[in-house]
XYZ file of C-alpha atoms in Angstrom:
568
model
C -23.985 68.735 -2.553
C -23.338 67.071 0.837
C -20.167 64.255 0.524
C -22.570 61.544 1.592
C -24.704 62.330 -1.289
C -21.881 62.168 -4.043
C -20.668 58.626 -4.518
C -24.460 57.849 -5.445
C -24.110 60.539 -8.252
C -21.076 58.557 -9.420
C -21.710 57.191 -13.168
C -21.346 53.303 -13.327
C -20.119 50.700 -15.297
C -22.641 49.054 -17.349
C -22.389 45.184 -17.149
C -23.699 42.372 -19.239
C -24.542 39.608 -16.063
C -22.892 36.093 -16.932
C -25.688 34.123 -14.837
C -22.401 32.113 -13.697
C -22.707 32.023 -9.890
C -20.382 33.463 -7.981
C -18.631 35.299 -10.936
C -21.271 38.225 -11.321
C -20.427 38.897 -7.130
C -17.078 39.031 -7.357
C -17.101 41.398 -10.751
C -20.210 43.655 -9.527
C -22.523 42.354 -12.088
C -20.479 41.054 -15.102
C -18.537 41.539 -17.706
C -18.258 44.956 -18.782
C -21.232 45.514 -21.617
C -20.503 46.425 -25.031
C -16.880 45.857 -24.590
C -14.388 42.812 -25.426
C -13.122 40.593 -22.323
C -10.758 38.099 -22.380
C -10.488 34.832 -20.595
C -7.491 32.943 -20.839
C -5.782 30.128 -19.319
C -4.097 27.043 -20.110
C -5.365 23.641 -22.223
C -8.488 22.159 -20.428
C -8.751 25.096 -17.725
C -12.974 25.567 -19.075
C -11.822 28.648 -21.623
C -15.161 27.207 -23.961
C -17.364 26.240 -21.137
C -16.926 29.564 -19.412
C -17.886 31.494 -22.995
C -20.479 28.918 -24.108
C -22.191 29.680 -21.015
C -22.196 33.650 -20.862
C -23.694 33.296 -24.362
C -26.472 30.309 -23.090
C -27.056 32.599 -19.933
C -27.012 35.927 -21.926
C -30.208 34.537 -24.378
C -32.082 32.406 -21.624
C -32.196 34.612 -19.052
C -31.167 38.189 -19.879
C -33.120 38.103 -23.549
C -29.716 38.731 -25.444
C -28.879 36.619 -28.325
C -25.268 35.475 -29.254
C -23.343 34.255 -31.851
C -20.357 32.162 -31.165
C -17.563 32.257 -33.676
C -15.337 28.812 -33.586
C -12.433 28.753 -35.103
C -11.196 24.935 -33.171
C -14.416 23.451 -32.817
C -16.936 23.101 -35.515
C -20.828 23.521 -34.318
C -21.613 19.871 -34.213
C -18.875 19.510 -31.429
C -19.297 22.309 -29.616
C -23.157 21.245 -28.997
C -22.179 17.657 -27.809
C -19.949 18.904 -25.545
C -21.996 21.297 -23.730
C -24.880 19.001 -23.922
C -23.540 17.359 -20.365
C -24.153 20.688 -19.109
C -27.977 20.938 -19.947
C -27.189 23.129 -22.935
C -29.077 22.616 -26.071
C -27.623 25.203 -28.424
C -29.003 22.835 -31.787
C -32.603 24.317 -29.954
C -31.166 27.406 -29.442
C -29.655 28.026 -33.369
C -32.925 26.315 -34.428
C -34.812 29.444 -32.187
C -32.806 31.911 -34.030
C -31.648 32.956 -30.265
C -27.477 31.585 -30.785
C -25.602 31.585 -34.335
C -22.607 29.659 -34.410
C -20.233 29.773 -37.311
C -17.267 27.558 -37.330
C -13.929 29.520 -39.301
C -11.729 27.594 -40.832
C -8.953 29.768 -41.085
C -6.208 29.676 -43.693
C -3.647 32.473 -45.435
C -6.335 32.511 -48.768
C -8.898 33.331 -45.989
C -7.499 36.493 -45.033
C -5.301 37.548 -48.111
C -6.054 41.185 -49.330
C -3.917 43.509 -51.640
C -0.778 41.109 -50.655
C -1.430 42.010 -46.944
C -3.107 39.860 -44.142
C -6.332 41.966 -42.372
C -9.297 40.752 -40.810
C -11.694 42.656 -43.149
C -13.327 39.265 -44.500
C -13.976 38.037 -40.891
C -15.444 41.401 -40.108
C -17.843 40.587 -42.507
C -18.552 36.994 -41.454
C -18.913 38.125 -38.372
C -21.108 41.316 -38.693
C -23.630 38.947 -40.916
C -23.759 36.373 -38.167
C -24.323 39.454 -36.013
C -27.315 40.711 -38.152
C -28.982 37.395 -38.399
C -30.138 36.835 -34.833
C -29.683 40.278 -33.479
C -26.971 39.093 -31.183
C -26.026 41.565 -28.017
C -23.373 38.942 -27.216
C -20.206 37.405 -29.268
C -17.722 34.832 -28.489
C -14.373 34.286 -30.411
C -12.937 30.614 -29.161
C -9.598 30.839 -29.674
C -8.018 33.917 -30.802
C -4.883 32.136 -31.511
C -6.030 30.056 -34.036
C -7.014 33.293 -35.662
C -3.876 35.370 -35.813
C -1.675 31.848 -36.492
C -1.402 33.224 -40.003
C 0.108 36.928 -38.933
C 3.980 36.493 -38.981
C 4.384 40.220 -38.637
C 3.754 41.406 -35.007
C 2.952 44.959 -36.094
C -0.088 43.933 -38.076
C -0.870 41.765 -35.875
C -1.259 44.667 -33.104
C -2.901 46.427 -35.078
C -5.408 43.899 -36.696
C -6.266 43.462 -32.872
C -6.933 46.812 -32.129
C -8.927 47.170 -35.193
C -10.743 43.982 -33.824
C -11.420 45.350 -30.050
C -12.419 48.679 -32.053
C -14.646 47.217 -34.686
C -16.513 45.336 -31.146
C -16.596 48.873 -29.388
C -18.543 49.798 -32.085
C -21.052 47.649 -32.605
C -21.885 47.116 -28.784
C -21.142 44.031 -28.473
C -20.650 42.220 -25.068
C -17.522 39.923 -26.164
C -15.601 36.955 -24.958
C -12.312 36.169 -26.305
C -10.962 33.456 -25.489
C -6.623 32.668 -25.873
C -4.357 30.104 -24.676
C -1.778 30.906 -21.803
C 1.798 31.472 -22.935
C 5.175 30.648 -21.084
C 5.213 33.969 -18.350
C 2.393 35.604 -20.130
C -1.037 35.409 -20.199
C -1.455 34.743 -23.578
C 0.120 33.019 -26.192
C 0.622 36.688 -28.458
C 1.068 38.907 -25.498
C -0.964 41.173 -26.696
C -4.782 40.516 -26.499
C -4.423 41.168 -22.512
C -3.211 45.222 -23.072
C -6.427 45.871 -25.426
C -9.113 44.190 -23.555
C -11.118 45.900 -20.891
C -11.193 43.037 -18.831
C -9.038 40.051 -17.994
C -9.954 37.004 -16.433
C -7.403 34.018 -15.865
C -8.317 30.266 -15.318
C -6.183 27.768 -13.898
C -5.786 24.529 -13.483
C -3.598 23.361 -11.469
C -2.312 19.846 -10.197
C -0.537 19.648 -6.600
C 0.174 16.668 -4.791
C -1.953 14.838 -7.583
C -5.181 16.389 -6.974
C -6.847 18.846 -9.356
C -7.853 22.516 -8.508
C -9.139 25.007 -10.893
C -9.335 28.459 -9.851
C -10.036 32.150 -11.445
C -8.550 35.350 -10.974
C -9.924 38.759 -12.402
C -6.769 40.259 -13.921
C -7.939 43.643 -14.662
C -11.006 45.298 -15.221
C -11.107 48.589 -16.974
C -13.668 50.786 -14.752
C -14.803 48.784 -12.117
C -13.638 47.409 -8.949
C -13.411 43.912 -8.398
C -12.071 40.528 -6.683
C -8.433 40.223 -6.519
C -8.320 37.508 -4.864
C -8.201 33.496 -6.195
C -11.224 31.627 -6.798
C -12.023 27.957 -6.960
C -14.864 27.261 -9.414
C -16.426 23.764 -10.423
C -17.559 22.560 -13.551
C -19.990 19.902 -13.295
C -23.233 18.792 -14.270
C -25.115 21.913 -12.924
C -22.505 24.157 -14.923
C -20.053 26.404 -13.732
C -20.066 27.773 -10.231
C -16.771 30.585 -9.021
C -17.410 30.897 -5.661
C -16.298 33.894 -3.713
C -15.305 32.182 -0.261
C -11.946 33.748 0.348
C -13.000 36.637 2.548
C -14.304 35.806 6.281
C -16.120 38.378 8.338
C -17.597 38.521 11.953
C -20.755 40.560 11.086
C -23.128 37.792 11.393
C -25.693 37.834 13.898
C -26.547 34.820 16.545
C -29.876 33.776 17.693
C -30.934 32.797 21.133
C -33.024 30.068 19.988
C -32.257 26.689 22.071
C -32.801 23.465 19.949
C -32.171 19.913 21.010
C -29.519 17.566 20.830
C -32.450 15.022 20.443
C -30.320 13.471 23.258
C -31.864 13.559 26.825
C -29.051 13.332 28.780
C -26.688 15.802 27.149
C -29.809 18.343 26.949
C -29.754 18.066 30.846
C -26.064 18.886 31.040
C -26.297 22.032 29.303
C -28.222 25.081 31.251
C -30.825 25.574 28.519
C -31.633 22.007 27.036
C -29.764 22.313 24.046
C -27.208 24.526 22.580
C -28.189 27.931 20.716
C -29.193 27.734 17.073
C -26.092 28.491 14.599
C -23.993 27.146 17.091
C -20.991 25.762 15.715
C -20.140 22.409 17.529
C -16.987 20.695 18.073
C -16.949 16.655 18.450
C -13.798 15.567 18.560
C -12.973 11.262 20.375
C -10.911 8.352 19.429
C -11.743 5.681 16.664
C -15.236 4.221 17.899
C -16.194 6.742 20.553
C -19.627 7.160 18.080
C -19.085 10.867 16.685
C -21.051 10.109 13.398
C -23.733 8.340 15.757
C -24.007 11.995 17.943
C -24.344 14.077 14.842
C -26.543 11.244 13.179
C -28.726 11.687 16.455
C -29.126 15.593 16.036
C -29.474 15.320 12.329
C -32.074 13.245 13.248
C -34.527 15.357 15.905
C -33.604 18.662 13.493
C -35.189 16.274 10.661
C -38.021 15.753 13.383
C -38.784 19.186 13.822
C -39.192 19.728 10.005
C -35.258 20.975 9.369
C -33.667 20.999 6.524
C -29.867 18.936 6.884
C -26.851 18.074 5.314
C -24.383 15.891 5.906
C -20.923 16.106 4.064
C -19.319 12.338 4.922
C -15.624 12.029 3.909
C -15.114 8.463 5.264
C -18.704 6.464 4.557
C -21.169 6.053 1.887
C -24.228 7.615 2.786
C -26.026 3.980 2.369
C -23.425 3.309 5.451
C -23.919 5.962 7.674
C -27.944 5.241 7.237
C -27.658 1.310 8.121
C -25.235 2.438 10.873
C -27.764 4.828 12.362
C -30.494 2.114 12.520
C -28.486 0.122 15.092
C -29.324 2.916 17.655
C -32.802 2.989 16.478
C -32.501 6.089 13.864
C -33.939 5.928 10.610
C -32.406 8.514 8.299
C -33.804 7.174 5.040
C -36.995 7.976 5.629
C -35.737 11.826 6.312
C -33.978 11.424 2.893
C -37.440 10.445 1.154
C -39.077 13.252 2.057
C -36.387 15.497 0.997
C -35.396 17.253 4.330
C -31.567 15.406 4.738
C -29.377 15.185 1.864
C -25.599 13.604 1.632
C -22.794 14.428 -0.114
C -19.810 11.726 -0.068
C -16.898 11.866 -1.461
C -13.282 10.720 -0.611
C -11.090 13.793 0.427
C -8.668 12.778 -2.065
C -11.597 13.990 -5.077
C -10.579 17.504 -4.856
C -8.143 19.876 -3.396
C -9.041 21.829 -0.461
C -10.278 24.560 -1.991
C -12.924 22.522 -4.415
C -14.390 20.610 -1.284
C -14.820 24.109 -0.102
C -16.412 25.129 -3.245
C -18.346 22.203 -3.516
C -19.912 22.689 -0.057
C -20.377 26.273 -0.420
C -22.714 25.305 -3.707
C -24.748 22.780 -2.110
C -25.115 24.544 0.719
C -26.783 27.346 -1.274
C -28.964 25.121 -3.210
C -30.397 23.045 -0.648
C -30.345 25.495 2.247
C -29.939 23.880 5.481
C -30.781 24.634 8.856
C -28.326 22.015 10.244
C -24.859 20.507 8.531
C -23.017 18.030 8.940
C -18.901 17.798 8.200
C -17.615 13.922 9.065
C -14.861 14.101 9.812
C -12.604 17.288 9.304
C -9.719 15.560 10.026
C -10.089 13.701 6.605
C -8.784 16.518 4.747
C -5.098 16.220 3.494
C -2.660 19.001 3.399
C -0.337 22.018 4.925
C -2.147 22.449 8.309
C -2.551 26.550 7.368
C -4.317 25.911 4.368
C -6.473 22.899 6.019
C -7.577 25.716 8.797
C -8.245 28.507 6.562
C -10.517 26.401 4.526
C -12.199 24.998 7.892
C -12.419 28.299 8.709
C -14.366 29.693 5.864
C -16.413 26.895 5.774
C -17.384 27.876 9.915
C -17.679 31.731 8.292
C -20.299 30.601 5.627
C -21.993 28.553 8.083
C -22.076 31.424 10.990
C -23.455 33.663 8.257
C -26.397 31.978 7.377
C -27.753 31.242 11.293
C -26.853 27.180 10.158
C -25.942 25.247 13.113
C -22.976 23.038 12.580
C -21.368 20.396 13.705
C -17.795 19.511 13.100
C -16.439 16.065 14.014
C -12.377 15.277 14.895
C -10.811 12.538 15.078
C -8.738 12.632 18.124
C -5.419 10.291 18.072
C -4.393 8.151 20.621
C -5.027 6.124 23.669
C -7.833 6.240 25.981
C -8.019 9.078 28.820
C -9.782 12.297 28.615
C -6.260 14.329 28.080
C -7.307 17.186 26.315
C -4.563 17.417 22.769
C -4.636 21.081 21.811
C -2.648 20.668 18.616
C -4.820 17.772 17.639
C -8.172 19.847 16.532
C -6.526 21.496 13.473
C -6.672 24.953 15.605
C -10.371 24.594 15.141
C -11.078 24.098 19.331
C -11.123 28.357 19.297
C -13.590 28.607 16.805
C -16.089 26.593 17.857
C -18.624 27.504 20.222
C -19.209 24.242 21.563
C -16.617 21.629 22.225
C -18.136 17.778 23.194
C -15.010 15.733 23.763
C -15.744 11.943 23.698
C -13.779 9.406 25.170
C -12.692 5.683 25.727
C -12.489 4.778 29.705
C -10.080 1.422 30.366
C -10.827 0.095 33.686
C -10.862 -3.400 35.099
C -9.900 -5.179 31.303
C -12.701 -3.521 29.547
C -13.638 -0.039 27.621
C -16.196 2.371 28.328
C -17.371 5.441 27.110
C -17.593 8.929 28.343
C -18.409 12.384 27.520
C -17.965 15.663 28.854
C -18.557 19.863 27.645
C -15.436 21.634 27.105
C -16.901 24.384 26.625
C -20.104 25.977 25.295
C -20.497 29.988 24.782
C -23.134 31.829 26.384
C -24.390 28.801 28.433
C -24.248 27.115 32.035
C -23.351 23.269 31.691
C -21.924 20.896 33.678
C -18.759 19.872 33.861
C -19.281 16.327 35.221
C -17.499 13.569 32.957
C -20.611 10.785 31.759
C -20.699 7.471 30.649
C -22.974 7.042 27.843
C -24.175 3.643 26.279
C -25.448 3.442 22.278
C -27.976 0.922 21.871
C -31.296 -0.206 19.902
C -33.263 2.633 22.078
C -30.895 5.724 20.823
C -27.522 7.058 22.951
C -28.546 7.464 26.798
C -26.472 8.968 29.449
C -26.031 6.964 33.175
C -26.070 8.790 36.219
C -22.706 9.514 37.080
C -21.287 7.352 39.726
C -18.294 8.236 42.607
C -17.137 5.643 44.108
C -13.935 5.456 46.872
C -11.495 5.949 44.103
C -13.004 8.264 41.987
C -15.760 8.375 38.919
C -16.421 4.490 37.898
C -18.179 3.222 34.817
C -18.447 0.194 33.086
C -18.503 -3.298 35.039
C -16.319 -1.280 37.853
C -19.296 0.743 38.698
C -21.820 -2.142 38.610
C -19.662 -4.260 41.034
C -19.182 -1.457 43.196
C -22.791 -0.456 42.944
C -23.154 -5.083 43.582
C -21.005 -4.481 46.480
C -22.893 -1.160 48.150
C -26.306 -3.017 47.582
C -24.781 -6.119 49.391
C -23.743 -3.822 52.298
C -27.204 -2.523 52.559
C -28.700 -5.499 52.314
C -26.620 -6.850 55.175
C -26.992 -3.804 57.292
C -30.728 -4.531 56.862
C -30.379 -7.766 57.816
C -28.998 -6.734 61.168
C -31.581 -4.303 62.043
C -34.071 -6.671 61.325
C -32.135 -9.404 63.863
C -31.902 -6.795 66.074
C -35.630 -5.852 66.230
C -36.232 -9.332 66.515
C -34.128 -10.330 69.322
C -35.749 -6.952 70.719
C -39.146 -8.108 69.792
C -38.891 -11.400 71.810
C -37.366 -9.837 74.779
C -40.263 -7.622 74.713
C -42.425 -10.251 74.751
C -40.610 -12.268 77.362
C -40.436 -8.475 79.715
C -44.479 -8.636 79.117
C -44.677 -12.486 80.201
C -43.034 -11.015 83.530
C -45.013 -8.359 83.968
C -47.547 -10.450 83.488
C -47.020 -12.972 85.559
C -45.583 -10.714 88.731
C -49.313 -9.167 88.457
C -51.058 -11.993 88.443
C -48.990 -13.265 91.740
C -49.773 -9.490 93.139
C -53.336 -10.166 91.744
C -53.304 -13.398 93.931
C -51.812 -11.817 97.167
C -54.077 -8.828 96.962
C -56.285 -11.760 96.851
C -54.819 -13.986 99.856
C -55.202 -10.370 101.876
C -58.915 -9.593 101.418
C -59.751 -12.949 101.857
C -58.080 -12.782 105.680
C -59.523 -9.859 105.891
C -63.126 -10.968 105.523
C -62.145 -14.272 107.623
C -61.016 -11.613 110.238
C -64.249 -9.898 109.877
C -66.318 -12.680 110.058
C -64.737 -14.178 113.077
C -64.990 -10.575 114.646
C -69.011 -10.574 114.120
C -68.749 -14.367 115.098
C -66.882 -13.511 118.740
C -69.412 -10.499 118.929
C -72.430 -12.969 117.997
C -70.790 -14.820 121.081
C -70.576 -12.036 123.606
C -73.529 -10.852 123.293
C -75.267 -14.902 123.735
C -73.201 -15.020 127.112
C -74.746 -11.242 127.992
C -77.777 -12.467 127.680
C -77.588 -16.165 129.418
C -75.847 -14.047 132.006
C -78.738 -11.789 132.537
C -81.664 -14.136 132.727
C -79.427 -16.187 135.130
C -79.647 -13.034 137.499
């Protein structure tokens, strides 16, 4: 047998699937089938929540029925309080899919032959079992049940016979226990016997709320070591696996547009590559949500799928904004192809926004999203990187362009503040730096590329204008001291024009004061050939005058010839 072929020989692990996303990734599949698990954690950490819904799951969508064995809550409770998460478990018991039987344990409960055992709950339980052909079993809480064992012998061994008695039967099982001071369970015990161990956690720092999970151990399998955040909201429970980062995604060399003219033109392909990851980073007002509103706009256009994750407006906000440069985002919203998610930074830790986005960017699937601003989130700047950083890993991985706005701190100038990005400036593939421009008593704005991978742009610095007729970029303008925007341009460009016009003005004069003495050379000529006219004139008129008195003196000659002759 070659080596190649032998880890596919391997035997595995057989796993009953939680349908809890997330959880089933970072386990391989599950809990391990057939055997006990236990999850344990402290008071309000989602111990119940967690088992109610591997047992909901388990008969929903993997055909295995469940019986869950209370011995806190009774049945009517336990319903109403997994009704918020779209469980009906009264339709369920009424199915003869779930049993649940609520214990009320007491000493007389468990008393046999002067000894305490579990053999009566054995019983309980293995009817329960039997009634709906459960697969699945949930104990909620374990403590409750061995409250009544003061010796700590029979109580490891009542345990064992427990873990045993659910080895036999198959059963998938949760167990649920209460954390104890430096142990994971209140006992100390129920950890060494199960086959797997999963912790929850719920911890509190700097007065915001984070729970996460941690797979302890797990008998047989490999598995996540790492921490977890997980949610628990109205669409259940969600452990999402978004500590590792990778660089094995692949890029596309698809251009898409800005869906602004001007800033198409400055890079070399009309638009930066899809997946890109882009940078906007300006001062208070420089109109970063207006940019990204812009491109979440002609993405929309083309029939994209966006999201925008706003940490500073209400999404009702950032749509009214948007119509004051002639965007309409609601309409987008309507038809179901933009979707926000606000919330103030301060809602969750770091980790849960991360979590939060990493769920709704799974269910909605975006082609295009949208985080306002990243600078809103609070905390040690390592931590507020490596989330940022996962969040451009999950992004990357799924070909989704995004677009990452900063809010850049202090005055106007285009000084470019390295430490004032979060370290995110590296990441990014595209950097648009926006800025204010003070000249003459007033403020403009201007824009120019940092940077943008695997692309020609130019590295002229534009003033841009936001108006009813979208964000347009002017024609950059160098005047005697340099680039000039604002009123400074338009009274040098005033000035220029005025220049012209008076240089015109002078050529015109001067072809005028040329035209006339054109005109008064041509009244010259004119009149020097019309005396030359008049003396060529004078000349042939003596010259026929000479003629004629030569043929009159002739005339004469010839008379006197003749009187002479006859005289003869």
């Amino acid at each position: 047998m070659s080596l190649e072929a032998a880890p596919s020989s391997r035997p595995t692990l057989p796993k009953a699937p939680t349908g809890i996303a997330g959880f089933d990734d970072i386990t391989g599949g599950g809990l391990p089938a057939g055997r006990p698990s236990l999850i344990c954690g402290s008071a309000g950490s989602g111990k119940t929540l967690f088992a109610t819904t591997f047992l909901v799951n388990g008969t929903t969508l993997f055909d295995e029925p469940g019986v869950f064995m209370s011995f806190e809550e009774r049945s009517e409770d336990l319903a109403a309080n997994v009704a918020s998460l779209g469980y009906n478990l009264d339709k369920l018991v009424e199915d003869g899919r779930i049993a649940i039987d609520h214990v009320q344990v007491d000493r007389s409960d468990i008393e046999e032959n002067g000894e305490y055992d579990l053999e009566g709950l054995f019983l309980r339980l293995g009817f329960a079992v039997d009634s709906v052909g459960a697969k699945r079993v949930v104990l909620d809480t374990i403590e409750t049940l061995f409250s009544s064992f003061d010796n700590q012998a029979i109580l490891r061994s009542e345990l064992r016979r427990l873990f045993g008695w659910i080895k036999d039967r198959g059963l998938s099982c949760i167990i649920t226990g209460e954390r104890g001071e430096g142990q994971f369970t209140r006992q100390d015990l129920e950890e060494y016997v199960s086959d797997c161990v999963v912790l929850l956690d719920n911890r509190v720092h700097e007065q915001i709320t984070t729970r996460r999970l941690r797979v302890v151990k797990y008998r047989g399998s490999a598995h996540g070591t790492n921490e977890y955040p997980f949610l628990i909201d109205a669409q259940g429970i969600s452990v999402l696996p978004v500590t590792g980062a990778g660089l094995s995604h692949g890029v596309s060399s698809e251009v898409v547009s800005t869906g602004i003219p001007g800033l198409d033109a400055m890079l070399g392909q009309g638009g930066f590559f899809r997946g890109t990851s882009l940078l906007l980073t300006g001062t208070a007002g420089t109109g970063k949500t207006s940019f990204s509103s812009t491109m979440v706009n002609a993405a929309c256009e083309r029939g994209e799928r966006c999201m925008m994750f706003v940490f500073e407006e209400s999404a009702a906000q950032v749509v009214r904004n948007a119509r004051s440069i002639g965007l309409d985002l609601q309409r987008h919203a309507d038809a179901g192809l933009l979707r926000f998610e606000a919330a103030r930074p301060s809602l969750y830790g770091l980790e849960m926004h991360l979590a939060r986005m990493h769920r709704d960017v799974e269910a909605f699937g975006p082609q295009l999203v949208v985080i306002d601003p990243i600078t809103a989130f609070r905390g040690p700047e390592a931590e507020v990187q490596s989330v940022l950083l996962r969040m451009v890993d999950l992004l990357k991985a799924r070909g989704i362009t995004g677009i990452f706005t900063s809010l850049m701190h202090g005055g106007t100038g285009a000084t470019i503040d390295a430490d004032a990005d979060l370290g995110m400036s590296s990441l990014m593939d595209a950097w648009v730096r926006l800025t204010h421009e003070e000249a003459n008593g007033e403020i403009n704005r201007t824009l120019y590329i940092i940077k943008a991978r695997g692309m020609s742009h130019s590295n002229q610095v534009r003033e841009y204008q936001m108006s009813e007729a979208g964000i347009g970029l002017i024609e950059p303008y160098i005047g005697p001291e340099g680039v000039l925007t604002g009123s400074a341009r338009l009274s040098q460009v005033a000035r220029e024009q005025a220049a012209a016009l008076r240089r015109q003005q002078e050529i015109e004069r001067r072809r005028r004061e040329i035209a006339r003495r054109r005109a008064a050379v041509d009244r010259q000529i004119q009149e020097l050939r019309a005396a030359l006219e008049a003396e060529e004139q004078e000349v042939t008129l003596l010259h026929q005058q000479d003629q004629e008195r030569e043929s009159a003196l002739a005339r004469d000659r010839q008379a006197m010839a003749r009187h002479r002759t006859a005289a003869e």
